[in-house]
Structures are given as C-alpha cells and as structure tokens.
CSV table of C-alpha atoms and ligand atoms in Angstrom, one decimal:
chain,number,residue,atom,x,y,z
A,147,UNK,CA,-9.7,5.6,-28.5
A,148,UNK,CA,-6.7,5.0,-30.3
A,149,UNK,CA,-3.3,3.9,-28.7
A,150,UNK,CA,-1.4,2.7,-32.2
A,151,UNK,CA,2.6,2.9,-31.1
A,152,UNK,CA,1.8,3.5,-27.1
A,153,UNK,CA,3.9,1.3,-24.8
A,154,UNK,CA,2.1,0.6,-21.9
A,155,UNK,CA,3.6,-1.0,-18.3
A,156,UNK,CA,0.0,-2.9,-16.2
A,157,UNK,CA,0.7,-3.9,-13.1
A,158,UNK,CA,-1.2,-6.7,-11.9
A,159,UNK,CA,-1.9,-7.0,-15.1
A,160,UNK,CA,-2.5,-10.6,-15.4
A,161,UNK,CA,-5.7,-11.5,-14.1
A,162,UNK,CA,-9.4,-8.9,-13.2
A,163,UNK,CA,-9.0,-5.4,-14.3
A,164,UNK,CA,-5.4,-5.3,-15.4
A,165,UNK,CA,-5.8,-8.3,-17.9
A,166,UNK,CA,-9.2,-6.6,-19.1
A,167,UNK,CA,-7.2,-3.2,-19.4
A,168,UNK,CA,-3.9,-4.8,-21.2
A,169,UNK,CA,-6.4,-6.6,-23.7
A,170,UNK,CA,-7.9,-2.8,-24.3
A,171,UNK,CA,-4.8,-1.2,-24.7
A,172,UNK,CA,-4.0,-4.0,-27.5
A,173,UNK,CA,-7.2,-4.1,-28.9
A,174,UNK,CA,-6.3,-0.2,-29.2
A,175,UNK,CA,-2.9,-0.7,-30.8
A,176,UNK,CA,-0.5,-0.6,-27.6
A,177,UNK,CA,1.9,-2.5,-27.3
A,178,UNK,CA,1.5,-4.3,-23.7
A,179,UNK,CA,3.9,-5.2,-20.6
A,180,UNK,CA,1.9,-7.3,-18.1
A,181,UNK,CA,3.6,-7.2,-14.7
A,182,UNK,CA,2.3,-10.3,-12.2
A,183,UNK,CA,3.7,-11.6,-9.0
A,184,UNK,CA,3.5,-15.4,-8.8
A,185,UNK,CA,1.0,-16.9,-10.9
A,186,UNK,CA,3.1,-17.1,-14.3
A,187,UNK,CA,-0.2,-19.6,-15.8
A,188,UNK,CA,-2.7,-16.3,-15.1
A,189,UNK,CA,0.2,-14.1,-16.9
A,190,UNK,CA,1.1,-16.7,-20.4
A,191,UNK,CA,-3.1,-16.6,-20.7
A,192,UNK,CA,-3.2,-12.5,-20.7
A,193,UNK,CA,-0.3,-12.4,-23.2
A,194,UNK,CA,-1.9,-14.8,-25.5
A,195,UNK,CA,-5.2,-13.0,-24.8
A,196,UNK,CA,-4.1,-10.0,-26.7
A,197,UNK,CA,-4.3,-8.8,-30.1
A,198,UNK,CA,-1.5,-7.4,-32.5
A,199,UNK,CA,2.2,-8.7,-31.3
A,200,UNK,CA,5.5,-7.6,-29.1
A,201,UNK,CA,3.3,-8.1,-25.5
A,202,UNK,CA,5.4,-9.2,-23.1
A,203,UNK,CA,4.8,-10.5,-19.0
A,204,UNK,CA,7.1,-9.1,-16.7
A,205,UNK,CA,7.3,-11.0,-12.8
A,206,UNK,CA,8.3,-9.1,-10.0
A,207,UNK,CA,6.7,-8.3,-6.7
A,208,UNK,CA,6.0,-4.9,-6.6
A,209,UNK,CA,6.3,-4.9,-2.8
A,210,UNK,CA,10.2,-5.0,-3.0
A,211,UNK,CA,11.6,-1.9,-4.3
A,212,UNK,CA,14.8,-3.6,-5.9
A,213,UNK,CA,12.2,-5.9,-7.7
A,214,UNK,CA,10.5,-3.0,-9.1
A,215,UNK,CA,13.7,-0.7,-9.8
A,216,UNK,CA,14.3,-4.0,-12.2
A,217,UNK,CA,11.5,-4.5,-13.7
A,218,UNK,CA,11.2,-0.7,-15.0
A,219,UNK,CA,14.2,-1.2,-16.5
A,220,UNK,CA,14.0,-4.0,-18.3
A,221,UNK,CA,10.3,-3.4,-19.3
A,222,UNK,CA,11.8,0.2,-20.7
A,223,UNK,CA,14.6,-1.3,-22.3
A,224,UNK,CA,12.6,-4.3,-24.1
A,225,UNK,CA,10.4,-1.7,-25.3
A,226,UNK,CA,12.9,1.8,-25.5
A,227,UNK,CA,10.7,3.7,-23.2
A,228,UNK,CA,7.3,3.5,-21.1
A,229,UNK,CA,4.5,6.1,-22.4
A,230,UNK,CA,1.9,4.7,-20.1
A,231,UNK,CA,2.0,3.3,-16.7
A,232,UNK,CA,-1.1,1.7,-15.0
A,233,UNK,CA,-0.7,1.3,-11.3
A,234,UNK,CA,-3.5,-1.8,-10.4
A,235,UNK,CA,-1.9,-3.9,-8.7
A,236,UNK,CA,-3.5,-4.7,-5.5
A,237,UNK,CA,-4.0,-6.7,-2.4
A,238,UNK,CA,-7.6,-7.2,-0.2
A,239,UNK,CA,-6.6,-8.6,3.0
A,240,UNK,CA,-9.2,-9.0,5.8
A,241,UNK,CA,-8.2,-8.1,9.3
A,242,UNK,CA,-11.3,-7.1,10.9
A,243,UNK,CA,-10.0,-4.8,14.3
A,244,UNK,CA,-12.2,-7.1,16.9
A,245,UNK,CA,-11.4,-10.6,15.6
A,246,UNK,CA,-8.0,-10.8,14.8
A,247,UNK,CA,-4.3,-10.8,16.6
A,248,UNK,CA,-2.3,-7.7,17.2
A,249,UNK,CA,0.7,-9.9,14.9
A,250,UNK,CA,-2.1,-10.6,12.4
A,251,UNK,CA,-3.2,-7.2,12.3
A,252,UNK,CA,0.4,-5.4,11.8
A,253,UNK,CA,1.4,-8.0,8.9
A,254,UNK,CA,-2.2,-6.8,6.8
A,255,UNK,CA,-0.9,-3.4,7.2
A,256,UNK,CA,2.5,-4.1,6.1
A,257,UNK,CA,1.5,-6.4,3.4
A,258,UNK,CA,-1.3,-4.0,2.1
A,259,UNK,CA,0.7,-0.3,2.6
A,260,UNK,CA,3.8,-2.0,1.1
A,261,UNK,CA,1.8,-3.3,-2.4
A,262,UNK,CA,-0.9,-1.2,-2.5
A,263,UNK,CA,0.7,2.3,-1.9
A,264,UNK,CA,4.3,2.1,-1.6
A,265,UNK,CA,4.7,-0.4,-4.2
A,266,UNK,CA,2.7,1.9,-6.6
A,267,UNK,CA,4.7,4.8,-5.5
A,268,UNK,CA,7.9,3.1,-6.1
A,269,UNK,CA,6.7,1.9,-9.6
A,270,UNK,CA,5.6,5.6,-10.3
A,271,UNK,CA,9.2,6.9,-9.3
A,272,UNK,CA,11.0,4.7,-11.4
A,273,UNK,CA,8.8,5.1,-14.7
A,274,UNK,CA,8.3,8.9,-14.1
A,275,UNK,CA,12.3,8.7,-14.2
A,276,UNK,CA,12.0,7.8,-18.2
A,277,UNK,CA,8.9,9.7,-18.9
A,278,UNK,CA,10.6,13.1,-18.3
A,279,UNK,CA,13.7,12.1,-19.6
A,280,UNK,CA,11.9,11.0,-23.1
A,281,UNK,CA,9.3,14.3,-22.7
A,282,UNK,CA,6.0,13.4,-20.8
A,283,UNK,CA,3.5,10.3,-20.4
A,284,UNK,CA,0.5,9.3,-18.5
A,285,UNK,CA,-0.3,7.6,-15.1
A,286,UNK,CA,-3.1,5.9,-14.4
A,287,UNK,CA,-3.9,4.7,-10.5
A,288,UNK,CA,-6.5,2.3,-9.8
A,289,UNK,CA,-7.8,3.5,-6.3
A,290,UNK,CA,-10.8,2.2,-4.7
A,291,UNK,CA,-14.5,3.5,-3.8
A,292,UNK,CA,-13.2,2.0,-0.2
A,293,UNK,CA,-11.1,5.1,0.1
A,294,UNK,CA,-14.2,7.5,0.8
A,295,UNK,CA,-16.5,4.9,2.4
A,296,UNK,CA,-14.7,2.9,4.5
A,297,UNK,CA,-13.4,-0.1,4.7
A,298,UNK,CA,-15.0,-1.8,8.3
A,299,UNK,CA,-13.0,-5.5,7.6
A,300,UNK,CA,-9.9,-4.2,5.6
A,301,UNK,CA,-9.1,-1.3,7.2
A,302,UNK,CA,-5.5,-1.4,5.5
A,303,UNK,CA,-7.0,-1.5,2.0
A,304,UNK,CA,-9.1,1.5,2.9
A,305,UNK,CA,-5.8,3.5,4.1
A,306,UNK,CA,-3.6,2.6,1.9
A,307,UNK,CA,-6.3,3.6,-1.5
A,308,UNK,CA,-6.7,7.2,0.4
A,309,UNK,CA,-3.0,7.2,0.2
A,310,UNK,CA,-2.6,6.4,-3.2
A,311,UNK,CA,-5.5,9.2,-3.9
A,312,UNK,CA,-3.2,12.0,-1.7
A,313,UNK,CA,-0.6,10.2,-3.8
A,314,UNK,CA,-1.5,10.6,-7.3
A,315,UNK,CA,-2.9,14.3,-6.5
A,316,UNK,CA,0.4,15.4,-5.5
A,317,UNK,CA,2.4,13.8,-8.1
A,318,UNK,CA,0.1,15.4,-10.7
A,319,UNK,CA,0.7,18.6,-9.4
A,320,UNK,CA,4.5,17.9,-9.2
A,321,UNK,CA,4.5,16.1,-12.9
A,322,UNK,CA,2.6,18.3,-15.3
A,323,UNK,CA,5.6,20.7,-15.5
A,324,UNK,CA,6.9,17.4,-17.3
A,325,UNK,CA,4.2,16.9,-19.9
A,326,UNK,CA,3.1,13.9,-17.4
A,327,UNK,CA,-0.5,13.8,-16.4
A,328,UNK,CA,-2.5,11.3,-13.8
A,329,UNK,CA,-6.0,10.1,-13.4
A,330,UNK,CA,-7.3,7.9,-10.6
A,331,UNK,CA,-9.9,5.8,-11.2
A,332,UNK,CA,-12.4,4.0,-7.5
A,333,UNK,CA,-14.1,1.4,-8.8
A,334,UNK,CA,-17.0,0.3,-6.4
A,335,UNK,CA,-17.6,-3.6,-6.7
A,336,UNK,CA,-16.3,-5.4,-9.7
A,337,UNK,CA,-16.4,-9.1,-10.4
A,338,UNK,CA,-12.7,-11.1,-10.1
A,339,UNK,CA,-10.7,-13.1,-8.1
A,340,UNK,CA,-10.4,-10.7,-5.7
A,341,UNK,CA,-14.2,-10.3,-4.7
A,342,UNK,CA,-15.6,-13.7,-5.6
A,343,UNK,CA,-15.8,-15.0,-2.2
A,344,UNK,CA,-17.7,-11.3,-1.3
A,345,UNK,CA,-20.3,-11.8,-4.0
A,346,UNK,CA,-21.5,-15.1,-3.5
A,347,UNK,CA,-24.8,-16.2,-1.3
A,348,UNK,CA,-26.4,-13.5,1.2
A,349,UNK,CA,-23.3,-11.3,1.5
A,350,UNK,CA,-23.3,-11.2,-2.1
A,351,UNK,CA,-27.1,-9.9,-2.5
A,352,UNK,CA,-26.3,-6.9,0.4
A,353,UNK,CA,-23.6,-5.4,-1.8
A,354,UNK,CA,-26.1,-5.9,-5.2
A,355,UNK,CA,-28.9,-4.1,-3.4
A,356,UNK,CA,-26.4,-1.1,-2.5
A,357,UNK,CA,-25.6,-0.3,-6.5
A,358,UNK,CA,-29.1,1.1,-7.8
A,359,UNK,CA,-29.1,-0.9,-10.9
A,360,UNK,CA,-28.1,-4.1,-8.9
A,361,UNK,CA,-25.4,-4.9,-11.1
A,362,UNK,CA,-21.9,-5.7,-10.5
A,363,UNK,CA,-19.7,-4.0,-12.2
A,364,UNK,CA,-17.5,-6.4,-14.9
A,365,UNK,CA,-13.6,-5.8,-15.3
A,366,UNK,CA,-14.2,-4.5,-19.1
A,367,UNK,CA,-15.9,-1.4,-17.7
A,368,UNK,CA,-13.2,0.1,-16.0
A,369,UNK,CA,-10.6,-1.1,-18.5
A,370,UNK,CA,-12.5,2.0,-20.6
A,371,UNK,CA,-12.6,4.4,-17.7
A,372,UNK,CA,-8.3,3.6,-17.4
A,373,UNK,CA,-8.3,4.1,-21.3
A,374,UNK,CA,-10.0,7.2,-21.4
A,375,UNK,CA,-7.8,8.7,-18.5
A,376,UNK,CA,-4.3,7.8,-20.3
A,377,UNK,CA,-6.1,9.6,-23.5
A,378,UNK,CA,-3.8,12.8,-24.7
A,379,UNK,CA,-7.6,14.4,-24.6
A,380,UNK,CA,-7.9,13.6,-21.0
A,381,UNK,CA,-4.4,16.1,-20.0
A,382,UNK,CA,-6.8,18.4,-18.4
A,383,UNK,CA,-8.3,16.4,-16.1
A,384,UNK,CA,-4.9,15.4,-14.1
A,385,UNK,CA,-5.0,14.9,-10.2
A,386,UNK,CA,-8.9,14.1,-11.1
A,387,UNK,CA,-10.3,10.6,-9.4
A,388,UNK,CA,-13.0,9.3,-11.4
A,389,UNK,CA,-15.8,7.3,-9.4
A,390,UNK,CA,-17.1,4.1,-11.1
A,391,UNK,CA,-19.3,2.3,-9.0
A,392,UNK,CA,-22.4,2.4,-10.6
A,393,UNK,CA,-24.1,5.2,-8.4
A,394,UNK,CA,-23.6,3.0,-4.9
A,395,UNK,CA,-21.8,6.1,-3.4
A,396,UNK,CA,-22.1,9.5,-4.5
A,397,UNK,CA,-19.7,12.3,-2.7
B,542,NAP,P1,-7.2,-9.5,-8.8
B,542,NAP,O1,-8.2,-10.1,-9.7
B,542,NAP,O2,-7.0,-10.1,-7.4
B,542,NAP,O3,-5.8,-9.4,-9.5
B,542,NAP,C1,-4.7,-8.8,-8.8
B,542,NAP,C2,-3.5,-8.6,-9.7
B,542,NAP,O4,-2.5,-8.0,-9.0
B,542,NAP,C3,-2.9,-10.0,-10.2
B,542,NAP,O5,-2.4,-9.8,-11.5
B,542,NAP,C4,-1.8,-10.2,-9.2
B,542,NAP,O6,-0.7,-11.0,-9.7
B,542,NAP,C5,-1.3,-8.8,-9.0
B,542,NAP,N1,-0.5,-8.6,-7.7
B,542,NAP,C6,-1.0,-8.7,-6.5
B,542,NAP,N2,0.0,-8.4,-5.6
B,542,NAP,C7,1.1,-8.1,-6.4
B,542,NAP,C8,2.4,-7.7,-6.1
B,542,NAP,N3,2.9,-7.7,-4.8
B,542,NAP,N4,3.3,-7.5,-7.1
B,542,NAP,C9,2.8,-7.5,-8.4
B,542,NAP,N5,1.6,-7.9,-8.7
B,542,NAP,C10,0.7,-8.2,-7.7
B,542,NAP,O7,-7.5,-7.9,-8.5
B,542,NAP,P2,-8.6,-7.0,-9.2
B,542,NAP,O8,-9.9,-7.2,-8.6
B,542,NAP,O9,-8.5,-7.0,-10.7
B,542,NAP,O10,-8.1,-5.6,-8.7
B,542,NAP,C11,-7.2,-4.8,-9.4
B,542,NAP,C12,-7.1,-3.4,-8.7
B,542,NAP,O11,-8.3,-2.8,-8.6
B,542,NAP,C13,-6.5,-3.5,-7.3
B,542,NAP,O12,-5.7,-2.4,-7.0
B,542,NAP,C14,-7.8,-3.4,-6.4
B,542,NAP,O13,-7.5,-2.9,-5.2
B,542,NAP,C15,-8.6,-2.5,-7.3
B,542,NAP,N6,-10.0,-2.6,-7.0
B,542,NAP,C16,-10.7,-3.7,-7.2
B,542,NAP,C17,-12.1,-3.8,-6.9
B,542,NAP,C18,-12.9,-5.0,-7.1
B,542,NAP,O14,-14.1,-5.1,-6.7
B,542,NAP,N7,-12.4,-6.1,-7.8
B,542,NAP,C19,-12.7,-2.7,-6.5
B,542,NAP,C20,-12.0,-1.5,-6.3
B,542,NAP,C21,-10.7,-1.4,-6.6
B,542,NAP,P3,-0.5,-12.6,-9.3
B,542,NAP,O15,-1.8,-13.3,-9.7
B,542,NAP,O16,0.7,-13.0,-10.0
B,542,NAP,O17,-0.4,-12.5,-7.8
C-alpha cells in the first residue's frame, strides 16, 4: 500500500500497535505524528524507529479534552492538515466486580470511558473538524475482540470498546457525506505491554489454546489490517469492524 504525502495523527502511538502502525505508515511514505501520554523515552524510540523524515511525537493525555483540542491543532498546523487519524490509544484496567471496592470500581470506569471512548471521540471531533474543511480523510478505530465476548475482569474495557464500535458506526454514517470514511479494527490477543503480564505461565497457555493456531497475534499484524482500512480502496467498507483474532471468536 502506498501512503507517499499522507499525514497521519497515531494515538498511543508510541509503544505496541500504534509504534508498529506509525513505523508502517513510514515505511509507506506517511509522514507520522506519534501522540503518547507520559513515557516521552517509549515516544523519542518510535520517532527514531521510522523511516523517511518530518515524524514528529506529540504528548497530551487524551483523557482531557483541552489537551486534545491542543494537540489537534498543533499536530495540523506542524503538518498543514491531518489526512489520517488512528484512534489506539488505550487503557486495560482490571476491576473484577467481586474483588474490588465500590471507589476502586468507579475510578476503572472513569479512567477507562474517559481514554478509551470519550477520549477517542474527542480526538475524532477535533480532526474531523479539518478533514471536512480540507475535503475528506480516513479514521481508523482500534476496538477490541472484548467488545463481543466479554470482558469478565475489565468490564470497563469491554464497555467502553462496544462504545467506540456504536461510535465509529455512527460517525461513518454521519461522515461519508464529507468524503471521510472509518474502519474499526478488534484485535483478539496481541503481544505488548499491555498483555505481557496476561500471557505469561498458565494464564498465558489458556488464552494460546483459545486461538486455533495457538499463536499470539504480534503488533505488526494489525499495523496492516489499520493500513489497509485508511486505503482510498477501502472507502466502501466504512462503518465495517474488521475481526483479527486469529479465528478465537467467530460472530
Ligand atoms: P500499549 O502497548 O499498552 O500502549 C498503549 C499506548 O497508548 C501507549 O503509547 C500509551 O502512551 C498510550 N496511552 C495510554 N493512555 C493514554 C492517554 N490517556 N492519552 C494518550 N495516550 C495514551 O497498548 P497496545 O496493546 O498497543 O494497545 C493499543 C490499542 O489496541 C488499545 O486501544 C487497546 O485497547 C487495543 N487492543 C489491544 C489488544 C492487545 O492484546 N494488546 C487487544 C485488543 C485491542 P504512554 O506510554 O505514554 O502512556
């Protein structure tokens, strides 16, 4: 696929599937704005990851929508305008219903709605903003297999990724009028920071024996499934969310 001249904002794109996604995008001729939130090490070592030049890393917590009204601007200004926007940042907070407090309980919710969902709404406001204004784009939102399946210990994860699916169906309903079009992508199990702890010893050997090839999935394979929903040949399949979990749950 070839991106040559595309200006693409990552969120979370310093580290798992957002760095292996930014170094796609580069490798395909986009020029790259990684967004992080506090490690600014993880972030310099994406930037320096990627091929060609004029990548950038942006910081703001995507949680507060000043911090994200911000960051679109200056990300859109640095690089005169935002033709793709991938929407991966994420949080995986445990709170399982029977073991923790009610305060512990509300703060994984608030934590993981206001990231996960709103955050990505907010980020998806502001950047839709200069999409129509400059004539269309693409949206990518990186969902979750948890949505459909559930999510028994992080019951906030699994709300807020159905959100973000109900989400990025009605804005690509609402957008295509604008030449925008979105693609949602669930990944079942893939191997980063976030699920290290999950895929070590015996708890790690339950989720291999769920995926029929027994394989984890690695960070590069979804970077391709994101690339191939921003393609201009993808348009058609807008409001579409792509399962890529290696055949571990079929709906
Ligand atoms: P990861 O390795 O934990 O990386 C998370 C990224 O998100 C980091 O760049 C982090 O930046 C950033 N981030 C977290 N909170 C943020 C905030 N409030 N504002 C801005 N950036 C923030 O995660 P991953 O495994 O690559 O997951 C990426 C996405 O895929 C997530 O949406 C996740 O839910 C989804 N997903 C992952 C899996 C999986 O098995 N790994 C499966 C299904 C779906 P800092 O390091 O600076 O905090």
């Amino acid at each position: 696929m070839n991106f040559t001249g595309k200006r693409v904002l990552i969120t979370g794109g310093s580290r798992g599937i957002g760095k292996a996604t930014a170094q796609a995008f580069a490798e395909a001729g986009a020029r790259v704005a990684i967004n992080f939130n506090s490690n600014k090490v993880a972030a310099t070592d994406a930037i320096n990851s990627l091929t060609g030049e004029g990548h950038f890393a942006v910081r703001a917590n995507i949680s507060h929508p000043e911090a994200v009204e911000r960051m679109v601007e200056a990300v859109a200004g640095e690089m005169g305008g935002i033709d793709i926007l991938v929407n991966n940042a994420g949080v995986f907070i445990p709170h399982p219903i029977a073991e923790v407090s009610y305060q512990a309980w509300q703060e994984a919710w608030q934590q993981t709605l206001d990231t996960n969902l709103t955050g990505a709404a907010n980020v998806t406001y502001c950047v839709a903003q200069q999409m129509i204004e400059q004539g269309g784009g693409r949206i990518v939102f990186v969902s979750s297999r948890g949505a459909f399946r559930g999510e028994p210990t992080h019951p906030a994860y699994g709300a807020s990724k159905a959100g973000m699916n109900a989400l990025a169906q009605s804005l690509a309903q609402a957008l295509a009028p604008h030449n925008i079009f979105i693609g949602t992508l669930a990944p079942g199990f893939v191997e980063t920071d976030m699920t290290t702890e999950h895929l070590q010893g015996e708890s790690g050997d339950a989720i291999r024996s769920q995926i029929p090839n027994g394989k984890v999935a690695q960070p590069k394979e979804m970077a391709h499934c994101i690339l191939f929903l921003a393609s201009e040949q993808a348009a058609y399949t807008t409001g579409c969310v792509l399962d890529a979990n290696g055949g571990s749950y079929l709906r």
